[in-house]
JSON list of C-alpha atoms in Angstrom, two decimals:
[
{"chain": "K", "resi": 16, "resn": "MET", "atom": "CA", "xyz": [-102.94, 5.68, 194.87]},
{"chain": "K", "resi": 17, "resn": "GLY", "atom": "CA", "xyz": [-104.98, 3.88, 192.23]},
{"chain": "K", "resi": 18, "resn": "ARG", "atom": "CA", "xyz": [-107.69, 1.36, 192.75]},
{"chain": "K", "resi": 19, "resn": "ASN", "atom": "CA", "xyz": [-105.49, -1.60, 191.70]},
{"chain": "K", "resi": 20, "resn": "SER", "atom": "CA", "xyz": [-102.77, -0.48, 194.10]},
{"chain": "K", "resi": 21, "resn": "LYS", "atom": "CA", "xyz": [-105.26, -0.39, 196.97]},
{"chain": "K", "resi": 22, "resn": "ILE", "atom": "CA", "xyz": [-106.53, -3.88, 196.10]},
{"chain": "K", "resi": 23, "resn": "PHE", "atom": "CA", "xyz": [-102.98, -5.18, 195.88]},
{"chain": "K", "resi": 24, "resn": "LEU", "atom": "CA", "xyz": [-102.06, -3.55, 199.18]},
{"chain": "K", "resi": 25, "resn": "GLY", "atom": "CA", "xyz": [-105.19, -4.98, 200.87]},
{"chain": "K", "resi": 26, "resn": "ALA", "atom": "CA", "xyz": [-104.43, -8.48, 199.54]},
{"chain": "K", "resi": 27, "resn": "LEU", "atom": "CA", "xyz": [-100.83, -8.14, 200.72]},
{"chain": "K", "resi": 28, "resn": "VAL", "atom": "CA", "xyz": [-101.95, -7.17, 204.23]},
{"chain": "K", "resi": 29, "resn": "ILE", "atom": "CA", "xyz": [-104.32, -10.14, 204.33]},
{"chain": "K", "resi": 30, "resn": "CYS", "atom": "CA", "xyz": [-101.55, -12.52, 203.17]},
{"chain": "K", "resi": 31, "resn": "ILE", "atom": "CA", "xyz": [-99.12, -11.16, 205.75]},
{"chain": "K", "resi": 32, "resn": "GLY", "atom": "CA", "xyz": [-101.76, -11.55, 208.45]},
{"chain": "K", "resi": 33, "resn": "MET", "atom": "CA", "xyz": [-102.53, -15.11, 207.40]},
{"chain": "K", "resi": 34, "resn": "PHE", "atom": "CA", "xyz": [-98.82, -15.98, 207.28]},
{"chain": "K", "resi": 35, "resn": "SER", "atom": "CA", "xyz": [-98.29, -14.51, 210.74]},
{"chain": "K", "resi": 36, "resn": "TYR", "atom": "CA", "xyz": [-101.25, -16.41, 212.14]},
{"chain": "K", "resi": 37, "resn": "THR", "atom": "CA", "xyz": [-100.05, -19.67, 210.55]},
{"chain": "K", "resi": 38, "resn": "ALA", "atom": "CA", "xyz": [-96.56, -19.15, 211.97]},
{"chain": "K", "resi": 39, "resn": "TYR", "atom": "CA", "xyz": [-98.04, -18.45, 215.40]},
{"chain": "K", "resi": 40, "resn": "LYS", "atom": "CA", "xyz": [-100.21, -21.60, 215.30]},
{"chain": "K", "resi": 41, "resn": "GLY", "atom": "CA", "xyz": [-97.25, -23.65, 214.05]},
{"chain": "K", "resi": 42, "resn": "ARG", "atom": "CA", "xyz": [-95.13, -22.47, 216.94]},
{"chain": "K", "resi": 43, "resn": "GLN", "atom": "CA", "xyz": [-97.90, -23.41, 219.37]},
{"chain": "K", "resi": 44, "resn": "GLU", "atom": "CA", "xyz": [-98.00, -26.91, 217.86]},
{"chain": "K", "resi": 45, "resn": "VAL", "atom": "CA", "xyz": [-94.22, -27.30, 218.14]},
{"chain": "K", "resi": 46, "resn": "ASP", "atom": "CA", "xyz": [-94.38, -26.19, 221.78]},
{"chain": "K", "resi": 47, "resn": "LYS", "atom": "CA", "xyz": [-97.23, -28.64, 222.49]},
{"chain": "K", "resi": 48, "resn": "ARG", "atom": "CA", "xyz": [-95.32, -31.52, 220.89]},
{"chain": "K", "resi": 49, "resn": "GLN", "atom": "CA", "xyz": [-92.26, -30.68, 222.99]},
{"chain": "K", "resi": 50, "resn": "VAL", "atom": "CA", "xyz": [-94.33, -30.80, 226.18]},
{"chain": "K", "resi": 51, "resn": "ASP", "atom": "CA", "xyz": [-95.91, -34.08, 225.07]},
{"chain": "K", "resi": 52, "resn": "TYR", "atom": "CA", "xyz": [-92.50, -35.56, 224.25]},
{"chain": "K", "resi": 53, "resn": "GLU", "atom": "CA", "xyz": [-91.32, -34.64, 227.74]},
{"chain": "K", "resi": 54, "resn": "LYS", "atom": "CA", "xyz": [-94.48, -36.28, 229.09]},
{"chain": "K", "resi": 55, "resn": "TYR", "atom": "CA", "xyz": [-93.57, -39.45, 227.17]},
{"chain": "K", "resi": 56, "resn": "LEU", "atom": "CA", "xyz": [-90.04, -39.40, 228.60]},
{"chain": "K", "resi": 57, "resn": "SER", "atom": "CA", "xyz": [-91.57, -39.07, 232.04]},
{"chain": "K", "resi": 58, "resn": "VAL", "atom": "CA", "xyz": [-93.75, -42.12, 231.34]},
{"chain": "K", "resi": 59, "resn": "GLN", "atom": "CA", "xyz": [-90.62, -44.09, 230.46]},
{"chain": "K", "resi": 60, "resn": "GLU", "atom": "CA", "xyz": [-88.94, -43.02, 233.69]},
{"chain": "K", "resi": 61, "resn": "ARG", "atom": "CA", "xyz": [-91.98, -44.06, 235.73]},
{"chain": "K", "resi": 62, "resn": "ILE", "atom": "CA", "xyz": [-92.12, -47.44, 233.99]},
{"chain": "K", "resi": 63, "resn": "GLU", "atom": "CA", "xyz": [-88.44, -47.98, 234.77]},
{"chain": "K", "resi": 64, "resn": "SER", "atom": "CA", "xyz": [-88.77, -46.91, 238.40]},
{"chain": "K", "resi": 65, "resn": "GLU", "atom": "CA", "xyz": [-92.21, -48.53, 238.79]},
{"chain": "K", "resi": 66, "resn": "THR", "atom": "CA", "xyz": [-93.62, -45.39, 240.39]},
{"chain": "K", "resi": 67, "resn": "ASP", "atom": "CA", "xyz": [-96.83, -43.46, 239.73]},
{"chain": "K", "resi": 68, "resn": "LEU", "atom": "CA", "xyz": [-97.93, -46.10, 237.21]},
{"chain": "K", "resi": 69, "resn": "ASN", "atom": "CA", "xyz": [-101.59, -45.06, 237.05]},
{"chain": "K", "resi": 70, "resn": "ASN", "atom": "CA", "xyz": [-100.67, -41.50, 236.13]},
{"chain": "K", "resi": 71, "resn": "ALA", "atom": "CA", "xyz": [-98.09, -42.81, 233.65]},
{"chain": "K", "resi": 72, "resn": "LEU", "atom": "CA", "xyz": [-100.89, -44.78, 232.02]},
{"chain": "K", "resi": 73, "resn": "ASN", "atom": "CA", "xyz": [-103.11, -41.69, 231.95]},
{"chain": "K", "resi": 74, "resn": "ASP", "atom": "CA", "xyz": [-100.30, -39.74, 230.29]},
{"chain": "K", "resi": 75, "resn": "LEU", "atom": "CA", "xyz": [-99.76, -42.49, 227.75]},
{"chain": "K", "resi": 76, "resn": "ASN", "atom": "CA", "xyz": [-103.49, -42.57, 226.95]},
{"chain": "K", "resi": 77, "resn": "TYR", "atom": "CA", "xyz": [-103.38, -38.79, 226.50]},
{"chain": "K", "resi": 78, "resn": "ILE", "atom": "CA", "xyz": [-100.52, -39.16, 224.02]},
{"chain": "K", "resi": 79, "resn": "THR", "atom": "CA", "xyz": [-102.25, -41.87, 221.99]},
{"chain": "K", "resi": 80, "resn": "ASP", "atom": "CA", "xyz": [-105.53, -39.94, 222.03]},
{"chain": "K", "resi": 81, "resn": "ASN", "atom": "CA", "xyz": [-103.85, -36.78, 220.74]},
{"chain": "K", "resi": 82, "resn": "TYR", "atom": "CA", "xyz": [-101.56, -38.41, 218.18]},
{"chain": "K", "resi": 83, "resn": "TYR", "atom": "CA", "xyz": [-101.96, -42.04, 217.21]},
{"chain": "K", "resi": 84, "resn": "GLU", "atom": "CA", "xyz": [-101.26, -45.47, 218.59]},
{"chain": "K", "resi": 85, "resn": "THR", "atom": "CA", "xyz": [-97.97, -47.06, 217.53]},
{"chain": "K", "resi": 86, "resn": "ASP", "atom": "CA", "xyz": [-96.58, -50.49, 218.27]},
{"chain": "K", "resi": 87, "resn": "VAL", "atom": "CA", "xyz": [-94.20, -48.90, 220.79]},
{"chain": "K", "resi": 88, "resn": "LEU", "atom": "CA", "xyz": [-96.95, -47.01, 222.61]},
{"chain": "K", "resi": 89, "resn": "SER", "atom": "CA", "xyz": [-99.13, -50.14, 222.66]},
{"chain": "K", "resi": 90, "resn": "TYR", "atom": "CA", "xyz": [-96.18, -52.08, 224.08]},
{"chain": "K", "resi": 91, "resn": "ASP", "atom": "CA", "xyz": [-95.63, -49.42, 226.74]},
{"chain": "K", "resi": 92, "resn": "LYS", "atom": "CA", "xyz": [-99.31, -49.68, 227.70]},
{"chain": "K", "resi": 93, "resn": "ALA", "atom": "CA", "xyz": [-98.96, -53.46, 227.96]},
{"chain": "K", "resi": 94, "resn": "VAL", "atom": "CA", "xyz": [-95.99, -53.05, 230.29]},
{"chain": "K", "resi": 95, "resn": "LEU", "atom": "CA", "xyz": [-97.93, -50.64, 232.48]},
{"chain": "K", "resi": 96, "resn": "TYR", "atom": "CA", "xyz": [-101.01, -52.84, 232.57]},
{"chain": "K", "resi": 97, "resn": "GLN", "atom": "CA", "xyz": [-98.87, -55.85, 233.43]},
{"chain": "K", "resi": 98, "resn": "LYS", "atom": "CA", "xyz": [-97.22, -53.97, 236.29]},
{"chain": "K", "resi": 99, "resn": "LEU", "atom": "CA", "xyz": [-100.67, -52.92, 237.48]},
{"chain": "K", "resi": 100, "resn": "LYS", "atom": "CA", "xyz": [-101.80, -56.58, 237.24]},
{"chain": "K", "resi": 101, "resn": "LYS", "atom": "CA", "xyz": [-104.49, -55.69, 234.71]},
{"chain": "K", "resi": 102, "resn": "TYR", "atom": "CA", "xyz": [-103.65, -58.68, 232.55]},
{"chain": "K", "resi": 103, "resn": "ASP", "atom": "CA", "xyz": [-106.66, -58.53, 230.20]},
{"chain": "K", "resi": 104, "resn": "LYS", "atom": "CA", "xyz": [-105.73, -55.01, 229.17]},
{"chain": "K", "resi": 105, "resn": "ALA", "atom": "CA", "xyz": [-102.05, -55.95, 229.04]},
{"chain": "K", "resi": 106, "resn": "GLN", "atom": "CA", "xyz": [-102.86, -58.77, 226.62]},
{"chain": "K", "resi": 107, "resn": "GLU", "atom": "CA", "xyz": [-105.05, -56.52, 224.49]},
{"chain": "K", "resi": 108, "resn": "SER", "atom": "CA", "xyz": [-102.34, -53.85, 224.28]},
{"chain": "K", "resi": 109, "resn": "LEU", "atom": "CA", "xyz": [-99.56, -56.31, 223.53]},
{"chain": "K", "resi": 110, "resn": "GLU", "atom": "CA", "xyz": [-101.62, -58.02, 220.82]},
{"chain": "K", "resi": 111, "resn": "LYS", "atom": "CA", "xyz": [-102.27, -54.61, 219.30]},
{"chain": "K", "resi": 112, "resn": "SER", "atom": "CA", "xyz": [-98.53, -53.90, 219.33]},
{"chain": "K", "resi": 113, "resn": "MET", "atom": "CA", "xyz": [-97.86, -57.22, 217.60]},
{"chain": "K", "resi": 114, "resn": "LYS", "atom": "CA", "xyz": [-100.55, -56.48, 215.02]},
{"chain": "K", "resi": 115, "resn": "LEU", "atom": "CA", "xyz": [-99.11, -53.03, 214.30]},
{"chain": "K", "resi": 116, "resn": "ASN", "atom": "CA", "xyz": [-95.58, -54.45, 213.96]},
{"chain": "K", "resi": 117, "resn": "PRO", "atom": "CA", "xyz": [-95.53, -58.19, 213.24]},
{"chain": "K", "resi": 118, "resn": "LYS", "atom": "CA", "xyz": [-91.72, -58.24, 213.52]},
{"chain": "K", "resi": 119, "resn": "VAL", "atom": "CA", "xyz": [-92.01, -58.01, 217.31]},
{"chain": "K", "resi": 120, "resn": "THR", "atom": "CA", "xyz": [-93.36, -61.57, 217.28]},
{"chain": "K", "resi": 121, "resn": "GLU", "atom": "CA", "xyz": [-89.75, -62.62, 216.68]},
{"chain": "K", "resi": 122, "resn": "ASN", "atom": "CA", "xyz": [-88.56, -60.85, 219.84]},
{"chain": "K", "resi": 123, "resn": "VAL", "atom": "CA", "xyz": [-87.93, -63.33, 222.65]},
{"chain": "K", "resi": 124, "resn": "GLY", "atom": "CA", "xyz": [-88.42, -60.71, 225.37]},
{"chain": "K", "resi": 125, "resn": "ILE", "atom": "CA", "xyz": [-91.78, -59.59, 224.03]},
{"chain": "K", "resi": 126, "resn": "LEU", "atom": "CA", "xyz": [-92.94, -63.16, 223.44]},
{"chain": "K", "resi": 127, "resn": "THR", "atom": "CA", "xyz": [-91.91, -64.12, 226.98]},
{"chain": "K", "resi": 128, "resn": "MET", "atom": "CA", "xyz": [-93.89, -61.19, 228.32]},
{"chain": "K", "resi": 129, "resn": "TYR", "atom": "CA", "xyz": [-96.84, -62.28, 226.16]},
{"chain": "K", "resi": 130, "resn": "GLY", "atom": "CA", "xyz": [-96.60, -65.85, 227.41]},
{"chain": "K", "resi": 131, "resn": "ASP", "atom": "CA", "xyz": [-96.54, -64.62, 231.00]},
{"chain": "K", "resi": 132, "resn": "ILE", "atom": "CA", "xyz": [-99.57, -62.39, 230.43]},
{"chain": "K", "resi": 133, "resn": "LEU", "atom": "CA", "xyz": [-101.44, -65.30, 228.79]},
{"chain": "K", "resi": 134, "resn": "TYR", "atom": "CA", "xyz": [-100.54, -67.46, 231.80]},
{"chain": "K", "resi": 135, "resn": "GLU", "atom": "CA", "xyz": [-101.87, -64.81, 234.22]},
{"chain": "K", "resi": 136, "resn": "ASN", "atom": "CA", "xyz": [-105.07, -64.67, 232.14]},
{"chain": "K", "resi": 137, "resn": "LYS", "atom": "CA", "xyz": [-105.41, -68.47, 232.61]},
{"chain": "K", "resi": 138, "resn": "ASN", "atom": "CA", "xyz": [-104.85, -69.05, 228.89]},
{"chain": "K", "resi": 139, "resn": "ILE", "atom": "CA", "xyz": [-102.38, -71.87, 229.51]},
{"chain": "K", "resi": 140, "resn": "GLU", "atom": "CA", "xyz": [-102.62, -73.55, 226.10]},
{"chain": "K", "resi": 141, "resn": "LYS", "atom": "CA", "xyz": [-101.89, -70.37, 224.20]},
{"chain": "K", "resi": 142, "resn": "SER", "atom": "CA", "xyz": [-99.09, -69.56, 226.62]},
{"chain": "K", "resi": 143, "resn": "LYS", "atom": "CA", "xyz": [-97.57, -72.97, 225.86]},
{"chain": "K", "resi": 144, "resn": "GLU", "atom": "CA", "xyz": [-97.83, -72.24, 222.12]},
{"chain": "K", "resi": 145, "resn": "VAL", "atom": "CA", "xyz": [-95.93, -68.99, 222.67]},
{"chain": "K", "resi": 146, "resn": "LEU", "atom": "CA", "xyz": [-93.30, -70.87, 224.66]},
{"chain": "K", "resi": 147, "resn": "ASP", "atom": "CA", "xyz": [-92.93, -73.35, 221.80]},
{"chain": "K", "resi": 148, "resn": "LYS", "atom": "CA", "xyz": [-92.34, -70.45, 219.43]},
{"chain": "K", "resi": 149, "resn": "ILE", "atom": "CA", "xyz": [-89.78, -68.93, 221.82]},
{"chain": "K", "resi": 150, "resn": "LYS", "atom": "CA", "xyz": [-87.86, -72.21, 221.81]},
{"chain": "K", "resi": 151, "resn": "THR", "atom": "CA", "xyz": [-87.41, -71.89, 218.02]},
{"chain": "K", "resi": 152, "resn": "LEU", "atom": "CA", "xyz": [-85.75, -68.49, 218.38]},
{"chain": "K", "resi": 153, "resn": "ASP", "atom": "CA", "xyz": [-82.25, -67.47, 219.38]},
{"chain": "K", "resi": 154, "resn": "ILE", "atom": "CA", "xyz": [-82.52, -66.88, 223.13]},
{"chain": "K", "resi": 155, "resn": "GLN", "atom": "CA", "xyz": [-79.91, -64.42, 224.35]},
{"chain": "K", "resi": 156, "resn": "GLU", "atom": "CA", "xyz": [-78.22, -64.94, 227.70]},
{"chain": "K", "resi": 157, "resn": "SER", "atom": "CA", "xyz": [-79.98, -61.87, 229.13]},
{"chain": "K", "resi": 158, "resn": "GLU", "atom": "CA", "xyz": [-83.40, -63.39, 228.30]},
{"chain": "K", "resi": 159, "resn": "LYS", "atom": "CA", "xyz": [-82.83, -66.92, 229.62]},
{"chain": "K", "resi": 160, "resn": "ASP", "atom": "CA", "xyz": [-83.97, -66.23, 233.20]},
{"chain": "K", "resi": 161, "resn": "LYS", "atom": "CA", "xyz": [-87.34, -64.86, 232.07]},
{"chain": "K", "resi": 162, "resn": "VAL", "atom": "CA", "xyz": [-87.84, -67.73, 229.64]},
{"chain": "K", "resi": 163, "resn": "ASN", "atom": "CA", "xyz": [-86.97, -70.23, 232.40]},
{"chain": "K", "resi": 164, "resn": "GLU", "atom": "CA", "xyz": [-89.48, -68.55, 234.74]},
{"chain": "K", "resi": 165, "resn": "LEU", "atom": "CA", "xyz": [-92.18, -69.03, 232.12]},
{"chain": "K", "resi": 166, "resn": "ILE", "atom": "CA", "xyz": [-91.16, -72.68, 231.65]},
{"chain": "K", "resi": 167, "resn": "LYS", "atom": "CA", "xyz": [-91.45, -73.26, 235.43]},
{"chain": "K", "resi": 168, "resn": "LYS", "atom": "CA", "xyz": [-94.90, -71.63, 235.52]},
{"chain": "K", "resi": 169, "resn": "LEU", "atom": "CA", "xyz": [-96.14, -73.81, 232.71]},
{"chain": "K", "resi": 170, "resn": "GLY", "atom": "CA", "xyz": [-94.65, -76.93, 234.30]}
]
């Protein structure tokens, strides 16, 4: 075997090794993302059932730390903080969600939640401003009870 053949064969072995390693690492990443997706689904179940909320929040923080914060993840954090009565953090998370996706400021349910959080944070004037905005939107039948609760709170 000539010198060029040996060099070619060596380069080929290195390329095959690198490809195999890359495929292995890629598979590990896919597996990790699957586990993390299942963790996110578990967070959603705990929000819905209102159980193990502190650990759900820890899991959500893990997800945002390892990937990135989206408007949906920020919203989920706001829901958890609100359920945990940590209204300052709920407000911060919900405002971040609205900043990441300004379209959610047209969502009656999210605005009602925001108004309620502002009320709990003793920010009555801003809560009233949010309520005024809600009144300009199309309020669905399913949202009327929550909007009416906010109206009663604000007197």
